[in-house]
Coordinates of C-alpha atoms (C1' of nucleotides) in Angstrom, one line a residue:
Chain A
M1 CA -3.1 -7.3 17.7
E2 CA -4.3 -10.1 15.4
I3 CA -1.9 -12.3 13.5
A4 CA -2.8 -14.4 10.5
P5 CA -0.5 -17.2 9.3
L6 CA -0.5 -17.2 5.5
G7 CA 0.1 -20.3 3.4
P8 CA 2.3 -20.5 0.3
D9 CA -0.6 -19.3 -1.8
G10 CA -0.8 -16.2 0.3
L11 CA -4.1 -17.2 1.8
L12 CA -5.2 -17.6 5.4
A13 CA -3.6 -20.9 6.5
G14 CA -4.8 -21.2 10.1
P15 CA -6.8 -19.5 12.8
V16 CA -6.3 -15.9 13.5
L17 CA -4.1 -15.4 16.6
W18 CA -4.3 -12.6 19.0
E19 CA -1.2 -11.0 20.4
P20 CA -1.3 -8.3 23.1
D21 CA 1.6 -6.3 21.7
L22 CA 2.6 -5.6 18.1
A23 CA 6.3 -5.4 18.7
T24 CA 6.5 -8.6 20.7
A25 CA 4.4 -10.4 18.1
V26 CA 6.8 -9.4 15.3
R27 CA 9.9 -10.0 17.4
A28 CA 8.8 -13.5 18.2
R29 CA 8.5 -14.5 14.6
P30 CA 11.8 -13.9 12.8
Q31 CA 10.9 -16.7 10.4
V32 CA 8.1 -14.6 8.8
A33 CA 9.3 -13.7 5.3
R34 CA 6.9 -10.9 4.7
W35 CA 4.5 -9.0 7.0
V36 CA 1.2 -8.1 5.3
W37 CA -0.4 -5.1 6.8
R38 CA -2.8 -2.4 5.8
S39 CA -0.5 0.6 5.9
T40 CA 3.2 0.7 6.5
A41 CA 3.1 4.4 7.4
E42 CA 0.8 3.7 10.3
V43 CA 2.2 0.4 11.5
Y44 CA 5.9 0.5 11.0
P45 CA 6.9 3.7 12.9
R46 CA 5.5 2.1 16.0
L47 CA 7.6 -1.0 15.5
L48 CA 10.7 1.1 14.9
A49 CA 10.1 3.0 18.0
T50 CA 10.5 -0.2 20.0
G51 CA 13.6 -1.2 18.1
V52 CA 11.9 -3.8 15.8
R53 CA 12.9 -3.9 12.2
V54 CA 11.2 -6.1 9.6
E55 CA 12.8 -7.6 6.6
R56 CA 9.9 -7.2 4.1
C57 CA 6.3 -6.2 4.1
Y58 CA 3.3 -6.0 1.8
D59 CA 1.4 -2.7 2.1
I60 CA -2.2 -3.4 1.2
E61 CA -3.4 0.2 0.7
D62 CA -0.4 1.1 -1.4
A63 CA -0.9 -2.0 -3.6
E64 CA -4.6 -1.1 -3.9
T65 CA -3.6 2.3 -5.2
L66 CA -1.3 0.8 -7.8
L67 CA -3.8 -1.9 -8.8
L68 CA -6.7 0.5 -9.2
G69 CA -4.4 2.7 -11.3
H70 CA -3.5 -0.2 -13.5
E71 CA -7.2 -1.1 -13.9
G72 CA -7.9 2.4 -15.1
R73 CA -10.0 3.2 -12.0
Y74 CA -7.8 6.0 -10.6
G75 CA -10.5 8.0 -8.8
E76 CA -11.9 5.1 -6.8
P77 CA -11.3 5.0 -3.0
R78 CA -8.2 3.1 -2.2
S79 CA -8.5 2.2 1.5
A80 CA -8.6 -1.4 2.5
A81 CA -12.2 -0.8 3.7
A82 CA -13.1 0.4 0.2
A83 CA -11.4 -2.6 -1.4
L84 CA -13.3 -4.9 0.8
A85 CA -16.6 -3.2 0.0
R86 CA -16.0 -3.5 -3.7
L87 CA -15.2 -7.1 -3.2
R88 CA -18.4 -7.8 -1.4
G89 CA -20.6 -5.5 -3.4
G90 CA -21.4 -3.2 -0.5
P91 CA -21.4 0.6 -0.4
V92 CA -17.9 1.8 -0.9
P93 CA -16.7 4.3 1.8
P94 CA -14.9 7.4 0.5
D95 CA -11.3 7.9 1.4
P96 CA -10.7 10.2 4.3
P97 CA -9.8 13.6 3.0
L98 CA -6.1 14.3 2.4
R99 CA -4.2 15.8 5.3
S100 CA -4.6 19.5 5.5
A101 CA -1.9 21.4 3.7
A102 CA -1.4 23.5 6.8
P103 CA 1.7 22.4 8.7
G104 CA 1.8 22.2 12.4
A105 CA 1.8 19.6 15.1
Q106 CA -1.9 20.0 16.0
S107 CA -3.2 19.0 12.6
S108 CA -2.8 15.3 13.5
L109 CA -5.4 15.7 16.2
F110 CA -8.0 16.4 13.6
E111 CA -7.0 13.8 11.2
P112 CA -9.7 11.2 10.7
R113 CA -8.9 7.8 12.2
A114 CA -8.1 5.2 9.6
V115 CA -10.6 2.4 9.3
H116 CA -9.2 -0.8 10.7
L117 CA -10.5 -4.1 9.3
P118 CA -10.9 -7.3 11.2
L119 CA -8.1 -9.5 10.2
P120 CA -10.0 -12.1 8.1
D121 CA -11.4 -9.3 6.1
L122 CA -7.9 -7.9 5.5
V123 CA -6.7 -11.3 4.4
E124 CA -9.6 -11.5 2.0
V125 CA -8.6 -8.2 0.4
Y126 CA -5.0 -9.4 0.2
A127 CA -6.0 -12.6 -1.5
E128 CA -8.1 -10.7 -4.0
Q129 CA -5.2 -8.4 -4.7
Q130 CA -3.0 -11.3 -5.5
R131 CA -5.6 -12.5 -8.1
R132 CA -5.7 -9.0 -9.5
H133 CA -2.0 -9.0 -10.1
D134 CA -2.5 -12.0 -12.4
A135 CA -4.9 -9.9 -14.5
T136 CA -2.4 -7.2 -15.3
T137 CA -0.5 -6.9 -18.5
H138 CA 2.7 -8.3 -16.9
P139 CA 1.8 -10.0 -13.6
D140 CA 5.5 -10.6 -12.7
R141 CA 6.3 -7.0 -13.2
M142 CA 3.3 -5.8 -11.2
R143 CA 4.2 -8.1 -8.3
L144 CA 7.7 -6.6 -8.4
L145 CA 6.2 -3.1 -8.4
T146 CA 4.0 -3.6 -5.4
A147 CA 6.8 -5.4 -3.6
A148 CA 9.3 -2.6 -4.4
E149 CA 6.8 0.0 -3.3
S150 CA 6.3 -1.7 0.0
A151 CA 10.0 -1.8 0.4
G152 CA 10.1 1.9 -0.3
M153 CA 7.6 2.4 2.5
L154 CA 9.9 0.6 4.9
V155 CA 12.8 2.7 3.7
A156 CA 10.9 5.9 4.1
A157 CA 9.8 5.1 7.6
E158 CA 13.3 4.2 8.6
M159 CA 14.7 7.4 7.1
N160 CA 12.1 9.4 8.9
R161 CA 13.3 7.9 12.1
A162 CA 17.0 8.4 11.4
G163 CA 16.9 12.0 10.2
L164 CA 19.6 13.8 8.2
P165 CA 22.7 14.7 10.3
W166 CA 22.6 18.5 10.6
S167 CA 25.0 20.9 12.2
A168 CA 23.0 23.9 13.5
D169 CA 26.3 25.7 14.2
V170 CA 27.5 25.4 10.7
H171 CA 24.1 26.4 9.4
R172 CA 24.1 29.6 11.5
Q173 CA 27.6 30.4 10.3
V174 CA 26.5 30.1 6.7
L175 CA 23.5 32.3 7.3
H176 CA 25.6 34.9 8.9
E177 CA 28.1 34.9 6.1
L178 CA 25.4 35.2 3.5
L179 CA 22.9 37.4 5.2
G180 CA 24.8 39.3 7.9
E181 CA 23.5 40.1 11.3
R182 CA 19.9 39.7 12.3
Y183 CA 18.1 42.7 13.7
A184 CA 15.9 42.6 16.7
G185 CA 12.2 42.3 15.8
G186 CA 12.6 39.6 13.2
G187 CA 12.9 41.9 10.2
E188 CA 15.3 41.5 7.3
P189 CA 18.9 40.8 8.2
R190 CA 21.6 43.4 7.4
R191 CA 22.6 42.2 3.9
L192 CA 19.0 42.1 2.7
A193 CA 18.3 45.5 4.1
E194 CA 21.4 46.9 2.3
L195 CA 20.4 45.3 -1.0
A196 CA 16.8 46.6 -0.7
D197 CA 18.3 50.1 -0.2
E198 CA 20.5 49.6 -3.3
V199 CA 17.4 48.7 -5.3
S200 CA 15.5 51.7 -4.1
T201 CA 18.4 54.0 -4.8
A202 CA 18.7 52.6 -8.4
F203 CA 15.0 53.3 -9.0
G204 CA 15.1 56.7 -7.3
R205 CA 12.2 55.8 -5.0
R206 CA 11.4 53.3 -2.3
V207 CA 10.8 49.9 -3.8
R208 CA 10.2 46.6 -2.0
P209 CA 12.1 44.0 -3.9
D210 CA 10.1 41.2 -2.4
L211 CA 6.9 42.5 -3.9
P212 CA 6.7 41.6 -7.6
A213 CA 4.0 44.1 -8.3
D214 CA 6.0 46.9 -6.8
V215 CA 9.1 45.9 -8.9
V216 CA 7.1 45.7 -12.2
K217 CA 5.7 49.1 -11.5
A218 CA 9.1 50.6 -10.7
F219 CA 10.5 49.2 -14.0
A220 CA 7.6 50.6 -15.9
Q221 CA 8.3 54.0 -14.4
A222 CA 11.9 53.7 -15.6
G223 CA 10.5 53.0 -19.1
I224 CA 11.1 49.3 -19.0
K225 CA 8.2 46.9 -19.6
V226 CA 8.5 43.6 -17.9
K227 CA 5.7 41.1 -17.5
S228 CA 7.0 39.5 -14.4
T229 CA 10.1 39.7 -12.1
R230 CA 11.3 36.2 -13.0
R231 CA 15.0 36.0 -13.1
W232 CA 15.2 34.9 -16.7
E233 CA 13.2 37.9 -17.7
I234 CA 14.9 40.4 -15.5
E235 CA 18.5 39.5 -16.0
S236 CA 18.7 40.7 -19.6
V237 CA 17.3 44.1 -18.6
D238 CA 19.8 46.9 -18.6
H239 CA 19.2 48.9 -15.4
P240 CA 21.3 49.5 -12.3
A241 CA 18.6 47.9 -10.1
V242 CA 18.9 44.5 -11.7
K243 CA 22.1 43.4 -10.1
P244 CA 21.1 44.1 -6.5
L245 CA 17.6 42.9 -7.2
L246 CA 18.7 39.5 -8.4
E247 CA 21.1 39.2 -5.5
Y248 CA 18.3 40.2 -3.1
K249 CA 15.9 37.5 -4.5
K250 CA 18.6 34.8 -4.1
L251 CA 19.3 35.7 -0.5
Y252 CA 15.7 36.4 0.3
R253 CA 14.9 32.9 -0.7
I254 CA 17.5 31.5 1.6
W255 CA 16.3 33.6 4.4
V256 CA 12.6 32.7 4.2
A257 CA 13.0 29.1 3.2
H258 CA 16.1 27.9 5.0
G259 CA 16.9 30.6 7.5
W260 CA 17.0 30.9 11.3
S261 CA 13.3 30.1 11.8
W262 CA 13.7 27.0 9.5
L263 CA 16.5 25.9 11.8
Q264 CA 14.3 26.4 14.8
D265 CA 11.4 24.5 13.3
W266 CA 13.2 21.5 11.7
V267 CA 16.4 20.7 13.4
R268 CA 16.5 18.8 16.7
E269 CA 19.3 17.0 18.4
G270 CA 21.6 17.3 15.4
R271 CA 19.2 15.9 12.9
F272 CA 16.9 17.4 10.3
R273 CA 13.7 15.3 10.3
P274 CA 11.5 15.8 7.3
E275 CA 8.8 13.3 6.6
F276 CA 9.6 11.3 3.5
L277 CA 6.5 10.0 1.8
A278 CA 7.2 7.2 -0.7
H279 CA 4.7 7.2 -3.6
G280 CA 4.0 10.8 -3.0
T281 CA 3.4 11.5 -6.6
V282 CA 1.7 9.5 -9.4
T283 CA 5.0 9.1 -11.2
G284 CA 6.3 7.2 -8.1
R285 CA 8.7 9.9 -7.1
W286 CA 8.8 10.6 -3.4
V287 CA 7.8 13.8 -1.8
T288 CA 8.6 15.2 1.7
N289 CA 6.5 17.0 4.2
G290 CA 8.2 19.8 6.0
G291 CA 11.3 21.7 5.7
G292 CA 11.6 21.5 1.9
A293 CA 13.9 18.5 2.2
L294 CA 14.1 17.9 -1.5
Q295 CA 15.0 21.5 -2.2
I296 CA 18.0 22.1 0.1
P297 CA 19.9 24.9 -1.6
K298 CA 23.5 24.0 -2.5
V299 CA 25.0 26.6 -0.1
I300 CA 23.0 25.2 2.8
R301 CA 24.4 21.7 2.3
R302 CA 27.4 22.7 4.2
A303 CA 25.3 22.2 7.3
V304 CA 24.9 18.5 6.5
V305 CA 27.7 17.0 8.5
A306 CA 28.4 13.4 9.5
D307 CA 28.7 12.4 13.1
P308 CA 32.3 12.3 14.5
G309 CA 34.1 9.3 13.1
W310 CA 31.3 8.8 10.6
R311 CA 31.0 9.6 6.9
L312 CA 28.4 10.5 4.4
V313 CA 28.4 8.3 1.3
V314 CA 26.7 10.6 -1.3
A315 CA 25.7 8.7 -4.4
D316 CA 24.2 10.1 -7.6
A317 CA 22.9 8.1 -10.5
D318 CA 24.7 9.2 -13.7
Q319 CA 22.3 10.4 -16.4
M320 CA 19.5 8.3 -15.0
E321 CA 16.7 9.4 -17.3
P322 CA 18.3 8.7 -20.7
R323 CA 19.6 5.4 -19.4
V324 CA 16.1 4.4 -18.3
L325 CA 14.8 5.6 -21.7
A326 CA 17.3 3.3 -23.3
A327 CA 16.1 0.3 -21.1
I328 CA 12.4 0.8 -21.8
S329 CA 12.5 1.7 -25.4
R330 CA 15.2 -0.8 -26.3
D331 CA 16.5 1.6 -28.9
P332 CA 19.7 -0.1 -30.2
G333 CA 21.8 3.0 -30.5
L334 CA 20.8 4.4 -27.2
M335 CA 21.3 1.0 -25.5
E336 CA 24.7 0.9 -26.9
V337 CA 25.8 4.3 -25.4
A338 CA 23.9 3.5 -22.2
G339 CA 25.8 0.2 -22.1
R340 CA 28.9 2.1 -21.2
E341 CA 29.5 3.7 -17.9
S342 CA 31.1 6.8 -19.4
D343 CA 29.2 10.1 -19.7
L344 CA 26.1 9.3 -21.8
Y345 CA 25.5 12.8 -23.0
Q346 CA 29.0 13.0 -24.3
S347 CA 28.5 9.7 -26.2
V348 CA 25.2 10.9 -27.6
S349 CA 26.8 14.1 -28.6
D350 CA 29.7 12.3 -30.4
R351 CA 27.2 10.4 -32.4
A352 CA 24.6 13.0 -33.2
F353 CA 25.8 16.5 -32.3
S354 CA 29.4 16.7 -33.4
G355 CA 30.8 16.8 -29.9
D356 CA 28.6 19.5 -28.4
R357 CA 27.6 17.9 -25.1
A358 CA 25.4 20.7 -23.9
Q359 CA 23.3 20.5 -27.0
A360 CA 23.0 16.7 -26.7
K361 CA 21.9 17.0 -23.1
L362 CA 19.3 19.7 -24.0
A363 CA 18.0 17.6 -26.9
V364 CA 17.6 14.4 -24.7
L365 CA 15.9 16.2 -21.9
G366 CA 13.8 18.1 -24.4
A367 CA 12.6 14.9 -25.8
V368 CA 11.8 13.5 -22.4
Y369 CA 10.0 16.7 -21.2
G370 CA 8.2 17.4 -24.4
Q371 CA 9.9 20.6 -25.4
T372 CA 7.9 22.5 -27.9
S373 CA 10.3 25.2 -29.1
G374 CA 13.9 26.5 -28.9
D375 CA 17.1 24.7 -29.4
G376 CA 16.0 21.5 -27.9
L377 CA 13.3 21.1 -30.5
K378 CA 15.7 21.9 -33.3
N379 CA 18.0 19.3 -32.1
L380 CA 15.3 16.7 -31.6
A381 CA 15.5 16.0 -35.3
A382 CA 19.1 14.9 -35.0
L383 CA 18.2 12.8 -32.0
R384 CA 15.4 11.2 -33.9
R385 CA 17.6 10.2 -36.8
R386 CA 20.1 8.5 -34.5
F387 CA 17.8 7.1 -31.9
P388 CA 14.4 6.5 -33.6
K389 CA 13.0 3.9 -31.3
A390 CA 13.8 6.0 -28.2
V391 CA 12.1 9.1 -29.5
A392 CA 9.2 7.1 -30.9
Y393 CA 8.7 5.6 -27.4
V394 CA 8.1 8.9 -25.8
D395 CA 6.2 10.2 -28.8
D396 CA 3.8 7.2 -28.5
A397 CA 3.3 7.9 -24.8
A398 CA 2.5 11.5 -25.5
R399 CA 0.0 10.5 -28.2
A400 CA -1.6 8.0 -25.8
G401 CA -1.8 10.7 -23.1
E402 CA -3.4 13.2 -25.5
E403 CA -6.0 10.6 -26.5
G404 CA -6.8 9.6 -22.9
R405 CA -5.4 6.1 -23.2
L406 CA -3.6 4.5 -20.3
V407 CA 0.1 4.9 -20.1
R408 CA 2.3 2.7 -17.9
T409 CA 5.8 2.5 -16.6
W410 CA 8.0 -0.5 -17.2
L411 CA 6.7 -2.2 -14.1
G412 CA 3.1 -1.2 -14.6
R413 CA 2.6 2.0 -12.6
T414 CA -0.1 3.7 -14.5
C415 CA -0.6 7.3 -15.4
P416 CA -4.0 8.8 -14.5
P417 CA -5.9 9.3 -17.8
A418 CA -7.3 12.7 -18.3
A419 CA -10.8 11.5 -17.8
G420 CA -12.5 14.7 -18.7
S421 CA -15.2 13.4 -16.4
G422 CA -14.4 15.5 -13.4
D423 CA -12.2 12.7 -12.0
E424 CA -11.0 14.1 -8.6
A425 CA -8.0 12.0 -8.3
T426 CA -6.8 13.0 -11.7
E427 CA -7.4 16.7 -10.7
E428 CA -5.5 16.2 -7.5
A429 CA -2.6 14.7 -9.4
G430 CA -2.3 17.9 -11.4
I431 CA -3.2 16.4 -14.7
P432 CA -4.4 19.1 -16.9
Q433 CA -8.2 18.8 -17.5
D434 CA -10.3 20.3 -20.3
D435 CA -12.9 22.6 -18.9
P436 CA -16.0 21.9 -21.0
A437 CA -17.3 25.4 -20.3
E438 CA -14.2 26.9 -21.8
T439 CA -13.7 24.5 -24.7
P440 CA -14.5 26.4 -27.9
T441 CA -17.0 24.7 -30.2
G442 CA -17.4 25.0 -33.9
T443 CA -14.0 26.6 -34.2
E444 CA -11.0 25.1 -36.0
W445 CA -8.5 26.5 -33.6
V446 CA -8.6 29.0 -30.8
P447 CA -5.6 29.8 -28.7
G448 CA -6.2 28.6 -25.3
Y449 CA -7.7 26.0 -23.2
A450 CA -8.6 22.8 -25.1
S451 CA -5.5 22.4 -27.2
T452 CA -3.2 23.7 -24.5
N453 CA -4.4 21.2 -22.0
T454 CA -4.4 18.3 -24.5
R455 CA -0.8 19.1 -25.3
A456 CA 0.0 19.4 -21.6
R457 CA -1.4 16.0 -21.0
G458 CA 0.8 14.7 -23.8
R459 CA 3.9 16.2 -22.2
F460 CA 2.8 14.7 -18.8
A461 CA 2.4 11.2 -20.3
R462 CA 5.7 11.5 -22.2
N463 CA 7.6 12.4 -19.1
F464 CA 5.6 9.9 -17.0
V465 CA 7.0 6.8 -18.7
V466 CA 10.6 7.9 -18.2
Q467 CA 10.3 9.5 -14.8
G468 CA 8.0 6.8 -13.5
S469 CA 10.1 3.9 -14.8
A470 CA 13.1 5.6 -13.2
A471 CA 11.2 5.6 -9.9
D472 CA 10.5 1.9 -10.4
W473 CA 14.2 1.3 -10.7
T474 CA 15.2 3.5 -7.8
L475 CA 12.8 1.6 -5.5
L476 CA 14.5 -1.6 -6.3
L477 CA 17.8 0.1 -5.7
L478 CA 16.8 1.3 -2.3
A479 CA 15.4 -2.1 -1.4
A480 CA 18.7 -3.8 -2.3
L481 CA 20.8 -1.1 -0.5
R482 CA 18.7 -1.3 2.6
Q483 CA 19.2 -5.1 2.6
T484 CA 23.0 -4.6 2.7
C485 CA 23.0 -1.9 5.3
A486 CA 20.9 -4.0 7.6
N487 CA 24.0 -6.0 8.5
M488 CA 26.0 -2.8 9.3
A489 CA 25.8 0.3 11.4
A490 CA 25.1 2.2 8.1
E491 CA 21.8 4.1 7.9
L492 CA 20.0 5.5 4.9
V493 CA 19.4 9.1 5.7
F494 CA 18.4 10.9 2.5
F495 CA 16.9 10.1 -0.9
Q496 CA 16.1 12.5 -3.7
H497 CA 15.0 11.1 -7.0
D498 CA 18.3 9.8 -8.2
E499 CA 20.5 10.5 -5.3
V500 CA 21.0 8.7 -2.0
I501 CA 23.0 9.4 1.1
V502 CA 24.1 6.7 3.5
H503 CA 25.5 7.7 6.9
C504 CA 28.0 5.2 8.2
P505 CA 31.1 4.7 10.3
E506 CA 34.3 5.6 8.4
E507 CA 35.4 2.0 8.2
E508 CA 32.2 1.0 6.5
A509 CA 32.3 3.6 3.8
E510 CA 34.0 1.6 1.1
T511 CA 31.7 -1.3 1.7
V512 CA 28.7 1.0 1.3
V513 CA 30.2 2.4 -2.0
A514 CA 30.5 -1.1 -3.3
A515 CA 27.0 -1.9 -2.0
I516 CA 25.5 1.0 -4.0
R517 CA 27.2 -0.2 -7.2
D518 CA 25.9 -3.7 -6.7
A519 CA 22.5 -2.5 -5.8
A520 CA 22.3 -0.5 -8.9
E521 CA 23.2 -3.4 -11.1
L522 CA 20.8 -5.7 -9.3
A523 CA 18.0 -3.2 -9.6
G524 CA 18.7 -2.8 -13.3
R525 CA 18.5 -6.6 -13.9
L526 CA 15.4 -7.0 -11.7
T527 CA 13.5 -4.1 -13.1
F528 CA 14.3 -4.3 -16.8
G529 CA 15.3 -7.9 -17.3
Q530 CA 18.0 -8.6 -19.9
T531 CA 19.4 -5.3 -20.9
P532 CA 22.8 -4.1 -21.8
V533 CA 22.1 -0.8 -20.1
R534 CA 24.3 0.1 -17.2
F535 CA 23.4 2.2 -14.2
P536 CA 26.6 3.8 -12.9
F537 CA 26.7 6.0 -9.8
T538 CA 29.0 8.8 -8.9
T539 CA 29.8 8.3 -5.2
A540 CA 31.7 10.5 -2.8
V541 CA 32.7 9.7 0.7
V542 CA 32.7 13.0 2.6
E543 CA 32.2 14.5 6.0
C544 CA 30.1 17.3 4.6
Y545 CA 27.4 17.0 1.9
A546 CA 28.6 20.2 0.3
D547 CA 31.9 18.5 -0.5
A548 CA 30.3 15.8 -2.6
K549 CA 30.0 18.0 -5.7
Chain B
dA1 C1' -10.4 37.4 9.9
dG2 C1' -9.5 33.2 7.9
dT3 C1' -8.7 30.4 3.8
dT4 C1' -7.1 29.7 -1.0
dT5 C1' -4.4 31.1 -4.9
dC6 C1' -0.4 33.2 -7.0
dG7 C1' 4.4 34.5 -8.0
dG8 C1' 8.7 33.2 -7.6
dC9 C1' 12.4 30.0 -6.9
dG10 C1' 14.9 26.0 -4.6
dC11 C1' 15.9 21.0 -5.9
dC12 C1' 15.8 16.7 -9.3
Chain C
dA1 C1' 15.9 33.2 -28.3
dA2 C1' 12.3 31.2 -25.5
dA3 C1' 10.6 29.1 -21.5
dG4 C1' 9.3 22.0 -20.9
dG5 C1' 8.3 17.3 -16.7
dG6 C1' 8.0 16.5 -11.2
dC7 C1' 7.7 18.6 -6.5
dG8 C1' 7.5 22.1 -1.7
dC9 C1' 7.7 26.3 0.5
dC10 C1' 7.0 31.1 1.7
dG11 C1' 4.7 35.7 1.8
dA12 C1' 1.6 38.5 -0.5
dA13 C1' -2.5 39.0 -3.0
dA14 C1' -7.0 37.7 -3.8
dC15 C1' -10.8 35.7 -2.3
dT16 C1' -14.9 34.6 0.9

DNA sequence: AGTTTCGGCGCC
DNA sequence: AAAGGGCGCCGAAACT
C-alpha cells in the first residue's frame, strides 16, 4: 500500500512511501494520530482481521457526503474519484449503484469494485475537503462532525467484528414457549396453527390470519367494515375473532422475523453478527443490514446473554430528544428542566400540564414529530406558552423544509432539500417529492398530492433537526466511550439510536458505567458547547439483555 | 418466473 | 379519538 506523511496543515509533507502490507504499515507507525483513507468500511475490517486497531481516522468519502450535503449539492456523486474529478474539472463518474436489496452472501460477488485513487490524488481531495470545511457556516462544528462520523465508522466496523453475544439455546427455549412445537415440513408451529383455527372458528369459515385481504373480507361478511387489519383498527372491533387474531399477528411476527430460520441465518459461534452501517440515514442515525438488529423484539432479548464471567452494561439515554431540543433551541425554560437529571417529562408536565406526565410526553414528541391532530396537537399550545423558543425552533425548521431551504443539525449535517427537480439522492432518502404531473393547477386547494407532500417535507425537516442533532451527539458519545474501552477488555457490541451495550468482564462493569456517564457529559460539551443541559443515562449491569428493563 | 411494491409490525 | 419522524424485514400481491 501507499503511505503519505501529512504535515500539520494536513497536506502531503513528503514522498509517497510504498508498503507491502497494510497491517504492517499501520502497526509500524503508532505515532500516527489520524489515518486518512478513502473508506473505513473497506479498509478497516481488513486491519481488524489482523488484530490491528487504529486510534483515529478520517474517512474521505463519508466527509465528501457530508460536505456535499452542506453545500446543498446532495445528489452529486460522493466517491473520492468524483470529488477529484470535480476538483480538476473533468467528467464526474457516477457513484456505483447501491448494493442490491436482496440479501445473501453471493451479492458481494457482483458488487462493482470501488475506484481506488493514486495516493497523491487522494491527498489532493483531502486537502480540498479541509478548505471546504472552512467555507461552512461553522467550520469548527463541521470539522467535529466529520471527525465524529469517522469515529463512528471505526466503532461500526469494530462492532461488526465483535457481534452481539447470543445464546441459541435460550432463543430456542423462548421460541418453544411462545410458539410451541414445530411441525415437519416447515409449516406453522403448533401455537400459530391453533390460533388460526380459533380465528376460523370465530368467523365460521376458513380464514388465513396472515392474509390481510382474507381477514378484511371475513370481517365484511360478519357485517363489520374495516379498512385494514392494522392492530389499532382491529382491536376496538367487537368480534370473537379479534383476540386470537391479534395474538396470531404478534406471534406470527416473532416466527417469521426472529424464529428458527433467523437463528440459523444470523447466529454463529454464540454471536449475532448484523452489519452496522454508520451514517445509514440522512439524519445520521445508523442502520443495520441483516437480521433486523435494530428491531429485536423485547421477548427475544432473553437470548442476549453475556459470556461466562462477563456482563452486559446496557445504557439508555434518558429523554434524549427533548434534551437535544433544549440544547439546540436554547429555550430558557426547557434548558432549565433539561439541566436536571430527573425525569424531564415529569418536569415539563409539572410546569405545563398539571402533573400529567403522559400528556407532557405526547406533547413534546408531537412537537418534534409534527403531529397534526389529536391530543398532542391540543397540548402543543400549552407547550408553546411555556417553551416558546423550543417550539419556534422546530416550527422554523418545518417552514424551511416546506420552502425547500436547507436545514442543518447543530454540527452541520444537512437535510436534503426537496428539490422538486427529480433529485435522485433526495428520492432515495425518502423525502416526499411533489409529482408535477399530479400537482393540481389553478385550484385553491385539492386534497392530495401537493399540499400533503409539502407538509410531509415540513415534518421531515422538523424532526431532522432534533433526530439529526441527537445523532451528532451520540457519535461523540460513542467515540469517547470507545476511547475508554480501548484500555480494557470491554467491547462495544450494540448501538441503537440512544442505547448502547458494552460487553465486559464483571470486574470492569462499574468502570464502564462511569465511562458512559463521563462520555455523555464530554459529548454534550463537545457537541453543544456551553450548555446547562445534562445528558443522563440509565445503566444496568446484567447478564441478560432482557433484565435491563 | 423473476422483480418490485405493499401491508403489517418490530424497534427507537 | 385519530394515527406523526426514522428505519428493516417478511410474505403476499402486483407487476413485468
